[in-house]
CSV table of C-alpha atoms in Angstrom, one decimal:
chain,number,residue,atom,x,y,z
A,1,ASP,CA,-18.9,-6.8,26.0
A,2,GLN,CA,-16.9,-5.5,23.2
A,3,GLN,CA,-14.5,-2.8,23.8
A,4,VAL,CA,-13.8,-1.9,20.1
A,5,LYS,CA,-16.9,-1.3,17.8
A,6,GLN,CA,-17.3,-0.4,14.1
A,7,ASN,CA,-20.8,0.7,13.9
A,8,SER,CA,-21.2,1.2,10.3
A,9,PRO,CA,-21.5,-2.4,8.9
A,10,SER,CA,-21.0,-0.9,5.7
A,11,LEU,CA,-20.1,2.4,3.6
A,12,SER,CA,-20.2,3.2,-0.3
A,13,VAL,CA,-18.0,5.9,-1.8
A,14,GLN,CA,-17.8,7.3,-5.2
A,15,GLU,CA,-14.3,7.3,-6.5
A,16,GLY,CA,-11.8,10.4,-6.0
A,17,ARG,CA,-14.4,11.4,-3.2
A,18,ILE,CA,-13.1,10.5,1.0
A,19,SER,CA,-13.1,7.9,2.9
A,20,ILE,CA,-13.8,8.0,6.5
A,21,LEU,CA,-13.8,4.7,9.0
A,22,ASN,CA,-14.8,5.3,12.2
A,23,CYS,CA,-13.6,2.8,15.2
A,24,ASP,CA,-14.9,2.9,18.9
A,25,TYR,CA,-13.7,2.5,22.1
A,26,THR,CA,-14.1,2.3,25.4
A,27,ASN,CA,-11.1,1.0,27.8
A,28,SER,CA,-9.1,3.5,28.2
A,29,MET,CA,-6.2,1.2,29.0
A,30,PHE,CA,-5.7,0.7,25.3
A,31,ASP,CA,-2.9,3.3,24.0
A,32,TYR,CA,-1.6,1.5,20.8
A,33,PHE,CA,-4.5,1.3,17.6
A,34,LEU,CA,-4.3,-0.2,14.0
A,35,TRP,CA,-6.5,-1.2,10.6
A,36,TYR,CA,-6.1,-3.9,8.1
A,37,LYS,CA,-7.1,-4.0,5.3
A,38,LYS,CA,-8.9,-7.6,3.9
A,39,TYR,CA,-9.8,-9.0,1.0
A,40,PRO,CA,-12.0,-12.0,0.5
A,41,ALA,CA,-10.4,-15.2,0.3
A,42,GLU,CA,-7.4,-13.9,2.0
A,43,GLY,CA,-5.9,-12.7,5.6
A,44,PRO,CA,-5.9,-9.8,6.9
A,45,THR,CA,-3.1,-7.3,6.4
A,46,PHE,CA,-1.8,-4.0,7.8
A,47,LEU,CA,-2.7,-0.9,6.8
A,48,ILE,CA,-2.2,1.7,9.3
A,49,SER,CA,-1.6,2.2,13.2
A,50,ILE,CA,-1.0,5.3,15.7
A,51,SER,CA,-0.2,5.8,19.3
A,52,SER,CA,-1.7,7.4,22.1
A,53,ILE,CA,0.7,10.1,22.0
A,54,LYS,CA,-0.3,10.9,18.4
A,55,ASP,CA,-3.3,12.1,17.8
A,56,LYS,CA,-3.3,11.9,13.8
A,57,ASN,CA,-0.7,9.3,11.7
A,58,GLU,CA,-0.5,9.9,7.6
A,59,ASP,CA,0.7,7.2,5.1
A,60,GLY,CA,0.1,8.1,1.3
A,61,ARG,CA,-3.8,8.4,0.9
A,62,PHE,CA,-4.1,7.0,4.2
A,63,THR,CA,-4.6,9.2,7.2
A,64,VAL,CA,-5.5,8.2,11.0
A,65,PHE,CA,-6.6,10.7,13.7
A,66,LEU,CA,-6.9,9.4,17.0
A,67,ASN,CA,-9.2,12.0,20.0
A,68,LYS,CA,-8.5,10.0,23.6
A,69,SER,CA,-11.6,12.2,24.7
A,70,ALA,CA,-13.6,11.0,22.9
A,71,LYS,CA,-12.2,7.8,22.6
A,72,HIS,CA,-12.8,7.6,19.0
A,73,LEU,CA,-10.8,6.9,16.0
A,74,SER,CA,-11.3,7.2,12.8
A,75,LEU,CA,-9.2,5.7,9.1
A,76,HIS,CA,-9.3,8.1,6.2
A,77,ILE,CA,-8.3,7.4,3.1
A,78,VAL,CA,-8.0,10.3,0.1
A,79,PRO,CA,-8.9,10.0,-2.6
A,80,SER,CA,-10.8,7.0,-2.7
A,81,GLN,CA,-9.7,4.1,-6.0
A,82,PRO,CA,-11.8,1.4,-6.8
A,83,GLY,CA,-9.1,-1.0,-5.1
A,84,ASP,CA,-9.8,0.3,-1.8
A,85,SER,CA,-12.4,-1.8,-1.6
A,86,ALA,CA,-12.2,-4.1,1.1
A,87,VAL,CA,-13.3,-5.4,4.4
A,88,TYR,CA,-11.6,-2.6,7.2
A,89,PHE,CA,-11.6,-3.8,10.6
A,90,CYS,CA,-9.8,-1.9,13.8
A,91,GLU,CA,-8.4,-3.0,16.4
A,92,ALA,CA,-6.4,-1.6,20.7
A,93,ASP,CA,-3.8,-2.9,22.1
A,94,ALA,CA,-3.1,-2.5,25.7
A,95,GLY,CA,0.8,-3.6,25.7
A,96,GLY,CA,1.5,-6.0,28.6
A,97,THR,CA,-1.4,-4.5,30.8
A,98,SER,CA,-3.7,-6.8,28.0
A,99,TYR,CA,-0.9,-9.7,27.7
A,100,GLY,CA,-1.3,-10.4,24.2
A,101,LYS,CA,-5.1,-9.6,24.2
A,102,LEU,CA,-6.1,-7.7,21.0
A,103,THR,CA,-9.3,-6.0,20.7
A,104,PHE,CA,-10.6,-6.0,17.1
A,105,GLY,CA,-13.8,-3.6,15.9
A,106,GLN,CA,-16.6,-6.1,13.4
A,107,GLY,CA,-14.9,-4.2,10.7
A,108,THR,CA,-16.1,-2.1,8.1
A,109,ILE,CA,-17.3,-3.2,4.3
A,110,LEU,CA,-15.7,-0.6,2.0
A,111,THR,CA,-17.6,-0.2,-1.7
A,112,VAL,CA,-15.4,1.7,-3.9
A,113,HIS,CA,-17.8,2.9,-6.9
A,114,PRO,CA,-16.2,3.6,-10.4
B,1,ASP,CA,6.1,-18.2,0.1
B,2,ALA,CA,4.0,-16.7,2.8
B,3,ASP,CA,4.7,-15.7,6.3
B,4,VAL,CA,2.2,-17.1,7.8
B,5,THR,CA,0.3,-20.9,5.7
B,6,GLN,CA,-2.5,-22.2,7.2
B,7,THR,CA,-4.2,-25.5,6.2
B,8,PRO,CA,-5.9,-26.8,4.9
B,9,ARG,CA,-7.3,-24.1,3.8
B,10,ASN,CA,-11.2,-25.4,3.7
B,11,ARG,CA,-13.1,-28.4,5.5
B,12,ILE,CA,-16.3,-29.1,5.6
B,13,THR,CA,-17.0,-32.2,7.7
B,14,LYS,CA,-20.0,-33.6,9.9
B,15,THR,CA,-21.3,-33.3,13.9
B,16,GLY,CA,-18.6,-34.9,16.0
B,17,LYS,CA,-16.0,-34.7,14.1
B,18,ARG,CA,-12.5,-33.9,15.9
B,19,ILE,CA,-10.8,-31.5,13.3
B,20,MET,CA,-7.3,-29.9,13.4
B,21,LEU,CA,-7.1,-26.5,11.6
B,22,GLU,CA,-3.2,-26.4,11.8
B,23,CYS,CA,-0.7,-23.3,11.5
B,24,SER,CA,2.9,-22.0,10.1
B,25,GLN,CA,5.2,-19.4,10.4
B,26,THR,CA,8.1,-18.3,9.2
B,27,LYS,CA,8.1,-14.7,10.8
B,28,GLY,CA,10.1,-16.0,13.8
B,29,HIS,CA,7.8,-14.3,16.0
B,30,ASP,CA,7.3,-16.2,19.4
B,31,ARG,CA,3.2,-14.5,20.2
B,32,MET,CA,0.6,-17.3,17.8
B,33,TYR,CA,-3.2,-16.3,17.8
B,34,TRP,CA,-6.0,-18.5,16.6
B,35,TYR,CA,-9.1,-15.9,16.0
B,36,ARG,CA,-12.2,-16.6,13.9
B,37,GLN,CA,-14.3,-14.4,12.1
B,38,ASP,CA,-18.7,-14.6,11.3
B,39,PRO,CA,-19.8,-11.8,10.2
B,40,GLY,CA,-21.1,-9.0,11.9
B,41,LEU,CA,-18.7,-9.9,14.8
B,42,GLY,CA,-15.1,-9.1,13.7
B,43,LEU,CA,-12.7,-11.6,14.9
B,44,ARG,CA,-12.8,-12.9,18.2
B,45,LEU,CA,-9.9,-14.6,20.0
B,46,ILE,CA,-9.2,-18.1,20.4
B,47,TYR,CA,-7.1,-18.9,21.7
B,48,TYR,CA,-3.4,-17.2,22.5
B,49,SER,CA,1.1,-18.6,22.7
B,50,PHE,CA,3.5,-16.3,23.8
B,51,ASP,CA,6.2,-19.2,23.1
B,52,VAL,CA,6.9,-23.1,23.9
B,53,LYS,CA,5.1,-23.1,27.0
B,54,ASP,CA,3.2,-20.4,28.0
B,55,ILE,CA,-0.8,-20.9,26.4
B,56,ASN,CA,-4.2,-19.2,27.6
B,57,LYS,CA,-7.4,-18.5,26.2
B,58,GLY,CA,-9.4,-16.0,24.6
B,59,GLU,CA,-12.5,-15.2,25.3
B,60,ILE,CA,-14.5,-18.0,23.2
B,61,SER,CA,-12.1,-20.3,24.4
B,62,ASP,CA,-14.6,-22.7,25.0
B,63,GLY,CA,-14.8,-26.4,22.6
B,64,TYR,CA,-11.6,-25.8,21.3
B,65,SER,CA,-7.7,-27.3,22.5
B,66,VAL,CA,-4.6,-26.0,20.5
B,67,SER,CA,-1.0,-27.2,20.3
B,68,ARG,CA,2.2,-25.0,20.2
B,69,GLN,CA,4.5,-27.4,18.9
B,70,ALA,CA,7.3,-25.4,18.3
B,71,GLN,CA,8.0,-21.7,18.2
B,72,ALA,CA,6.5,-21.9,14.5
B,73,LYS,CA,3.5,-24.0,14.7
B,74,PHE,CA,0.7,-23.1,16.9
B,75,SER,CA,-2.2,-26.2,15.6
B,76,LEU,CA,-6.0,-25.5,17.2
B,77,SER,CA,-8.6,-28.8,17.4
B,78,LEU,CA,-12.5,-28.4,17.5
B,79,GLU,CA,-12.3,-32.2,19.9
B,80,SER,CA,-16.4,-32.5,19.0
B,81,ALA,CA,-17.3,-30.0,16.0
B,82,ILE,CA,-21.3,-28.8,16.1
B,83,PRO,CA,-22.6,-26.8,13.3
B,84,ASN,CA,-22.2,-23.1,15.3
B,85,GLN,CA,-18.5,-23.9,14.9
B,86,THR,CA,-18.9,-23.1,11.0
B,87,ALA,CA,-16.6,-20.7,10.6
B,88,LEU,CA,-13.9,-18.9,9.0
B,89,TYR,CA,-10.7,-19.4,11.0
B,90,PHE,CA,-7.0,-17.3,11.5
B,91,CYS,CA,-3.9,-17.8,12.4
B,92,ALA,CA,-2.1,-14.9,13.6
B,93,THR,CA,1.1,-14.4,14.6
B,94,ARG,CA,3.2,-11.3,16.0
B,95,GLY,CA,6.7,-9.7,16.8
B,96,SER,CA,6.4,-8.5,20.0
B,97,SER,CA,2.7,-5.9,21.9
B,98,TYR,CA,2.8,-1.9,20.0
B,99,GLN,CA,3.3,-4.8,16.6
B,100,PRO,CA,1.4,-5.2,13.5
B,101,GLN,CA,-0.3,-9.3,13.2
B,102,HIS,CA,0.8,-11.2,10.3
B,103,PHE,CA,-2.5,-13.0,9.2
B,104,GLY,CA,-2.4,-16.6,7.9
B,105,ASP,CA,-5.0,-16.7,4.4
B,106,GLY,CA,-8.0,-18.7,6.7
B,107,THR,CA,-9.4,-22.1,7.2
B,108,ARG,CA,-13.0,-22.7,6.1
B,109,LEU,CA,-14.6,-24.4,8.1
B,110,SER,CA,-17.7,-25.7,8.0
B,111,ILE,CA,-19.8,-28.3,10.0
B,112,LEU,CA,-22.7,-29.6,9.2
């Protein structure tokens, strides 16, 4: 039972344009969401997060939007750069109710073309 | 030095062998996790530990065991490796709920 889904396995974007990566979840107990970026031969690294009390969080070129009614979050990268090419994972956390179990989406491979 | 160190980085072995993957961290975190990554399946939780005496199964624990030797060390064992355990394995730590995880660089395990 996949509680967190990233339905787009890959995304290709031109440099300078916007990249939008999507993530859907089913469990309404999730109240904190994180995005990670992963380069080949490295572990995932934290990128940005959002609490369910917010609908938007911004950090430089990266913005995460949360739509709780739709159980959907998205990561916007503007402008996209070739160095953003990586695999992006979303993660959902239900805090104490999940006893530390964390759920990841399948990942989306982003390719930014020069 | 890396906050989370995994050894070995790569391992090729044969079916039926016992394998141990090791993880150590310098973050001082109590919570540690083991994941495996397979193409199209993302990161799936194998085991997690909240302290030395607290170890819990994740969603895909069958065929695996773990040992939390100290706050800083969490090892994953495959008692009798099989080919479908070929994957990329990650160890991670976390300070508390609602905090990001810190990952090691992974162990690429191939079982022939």
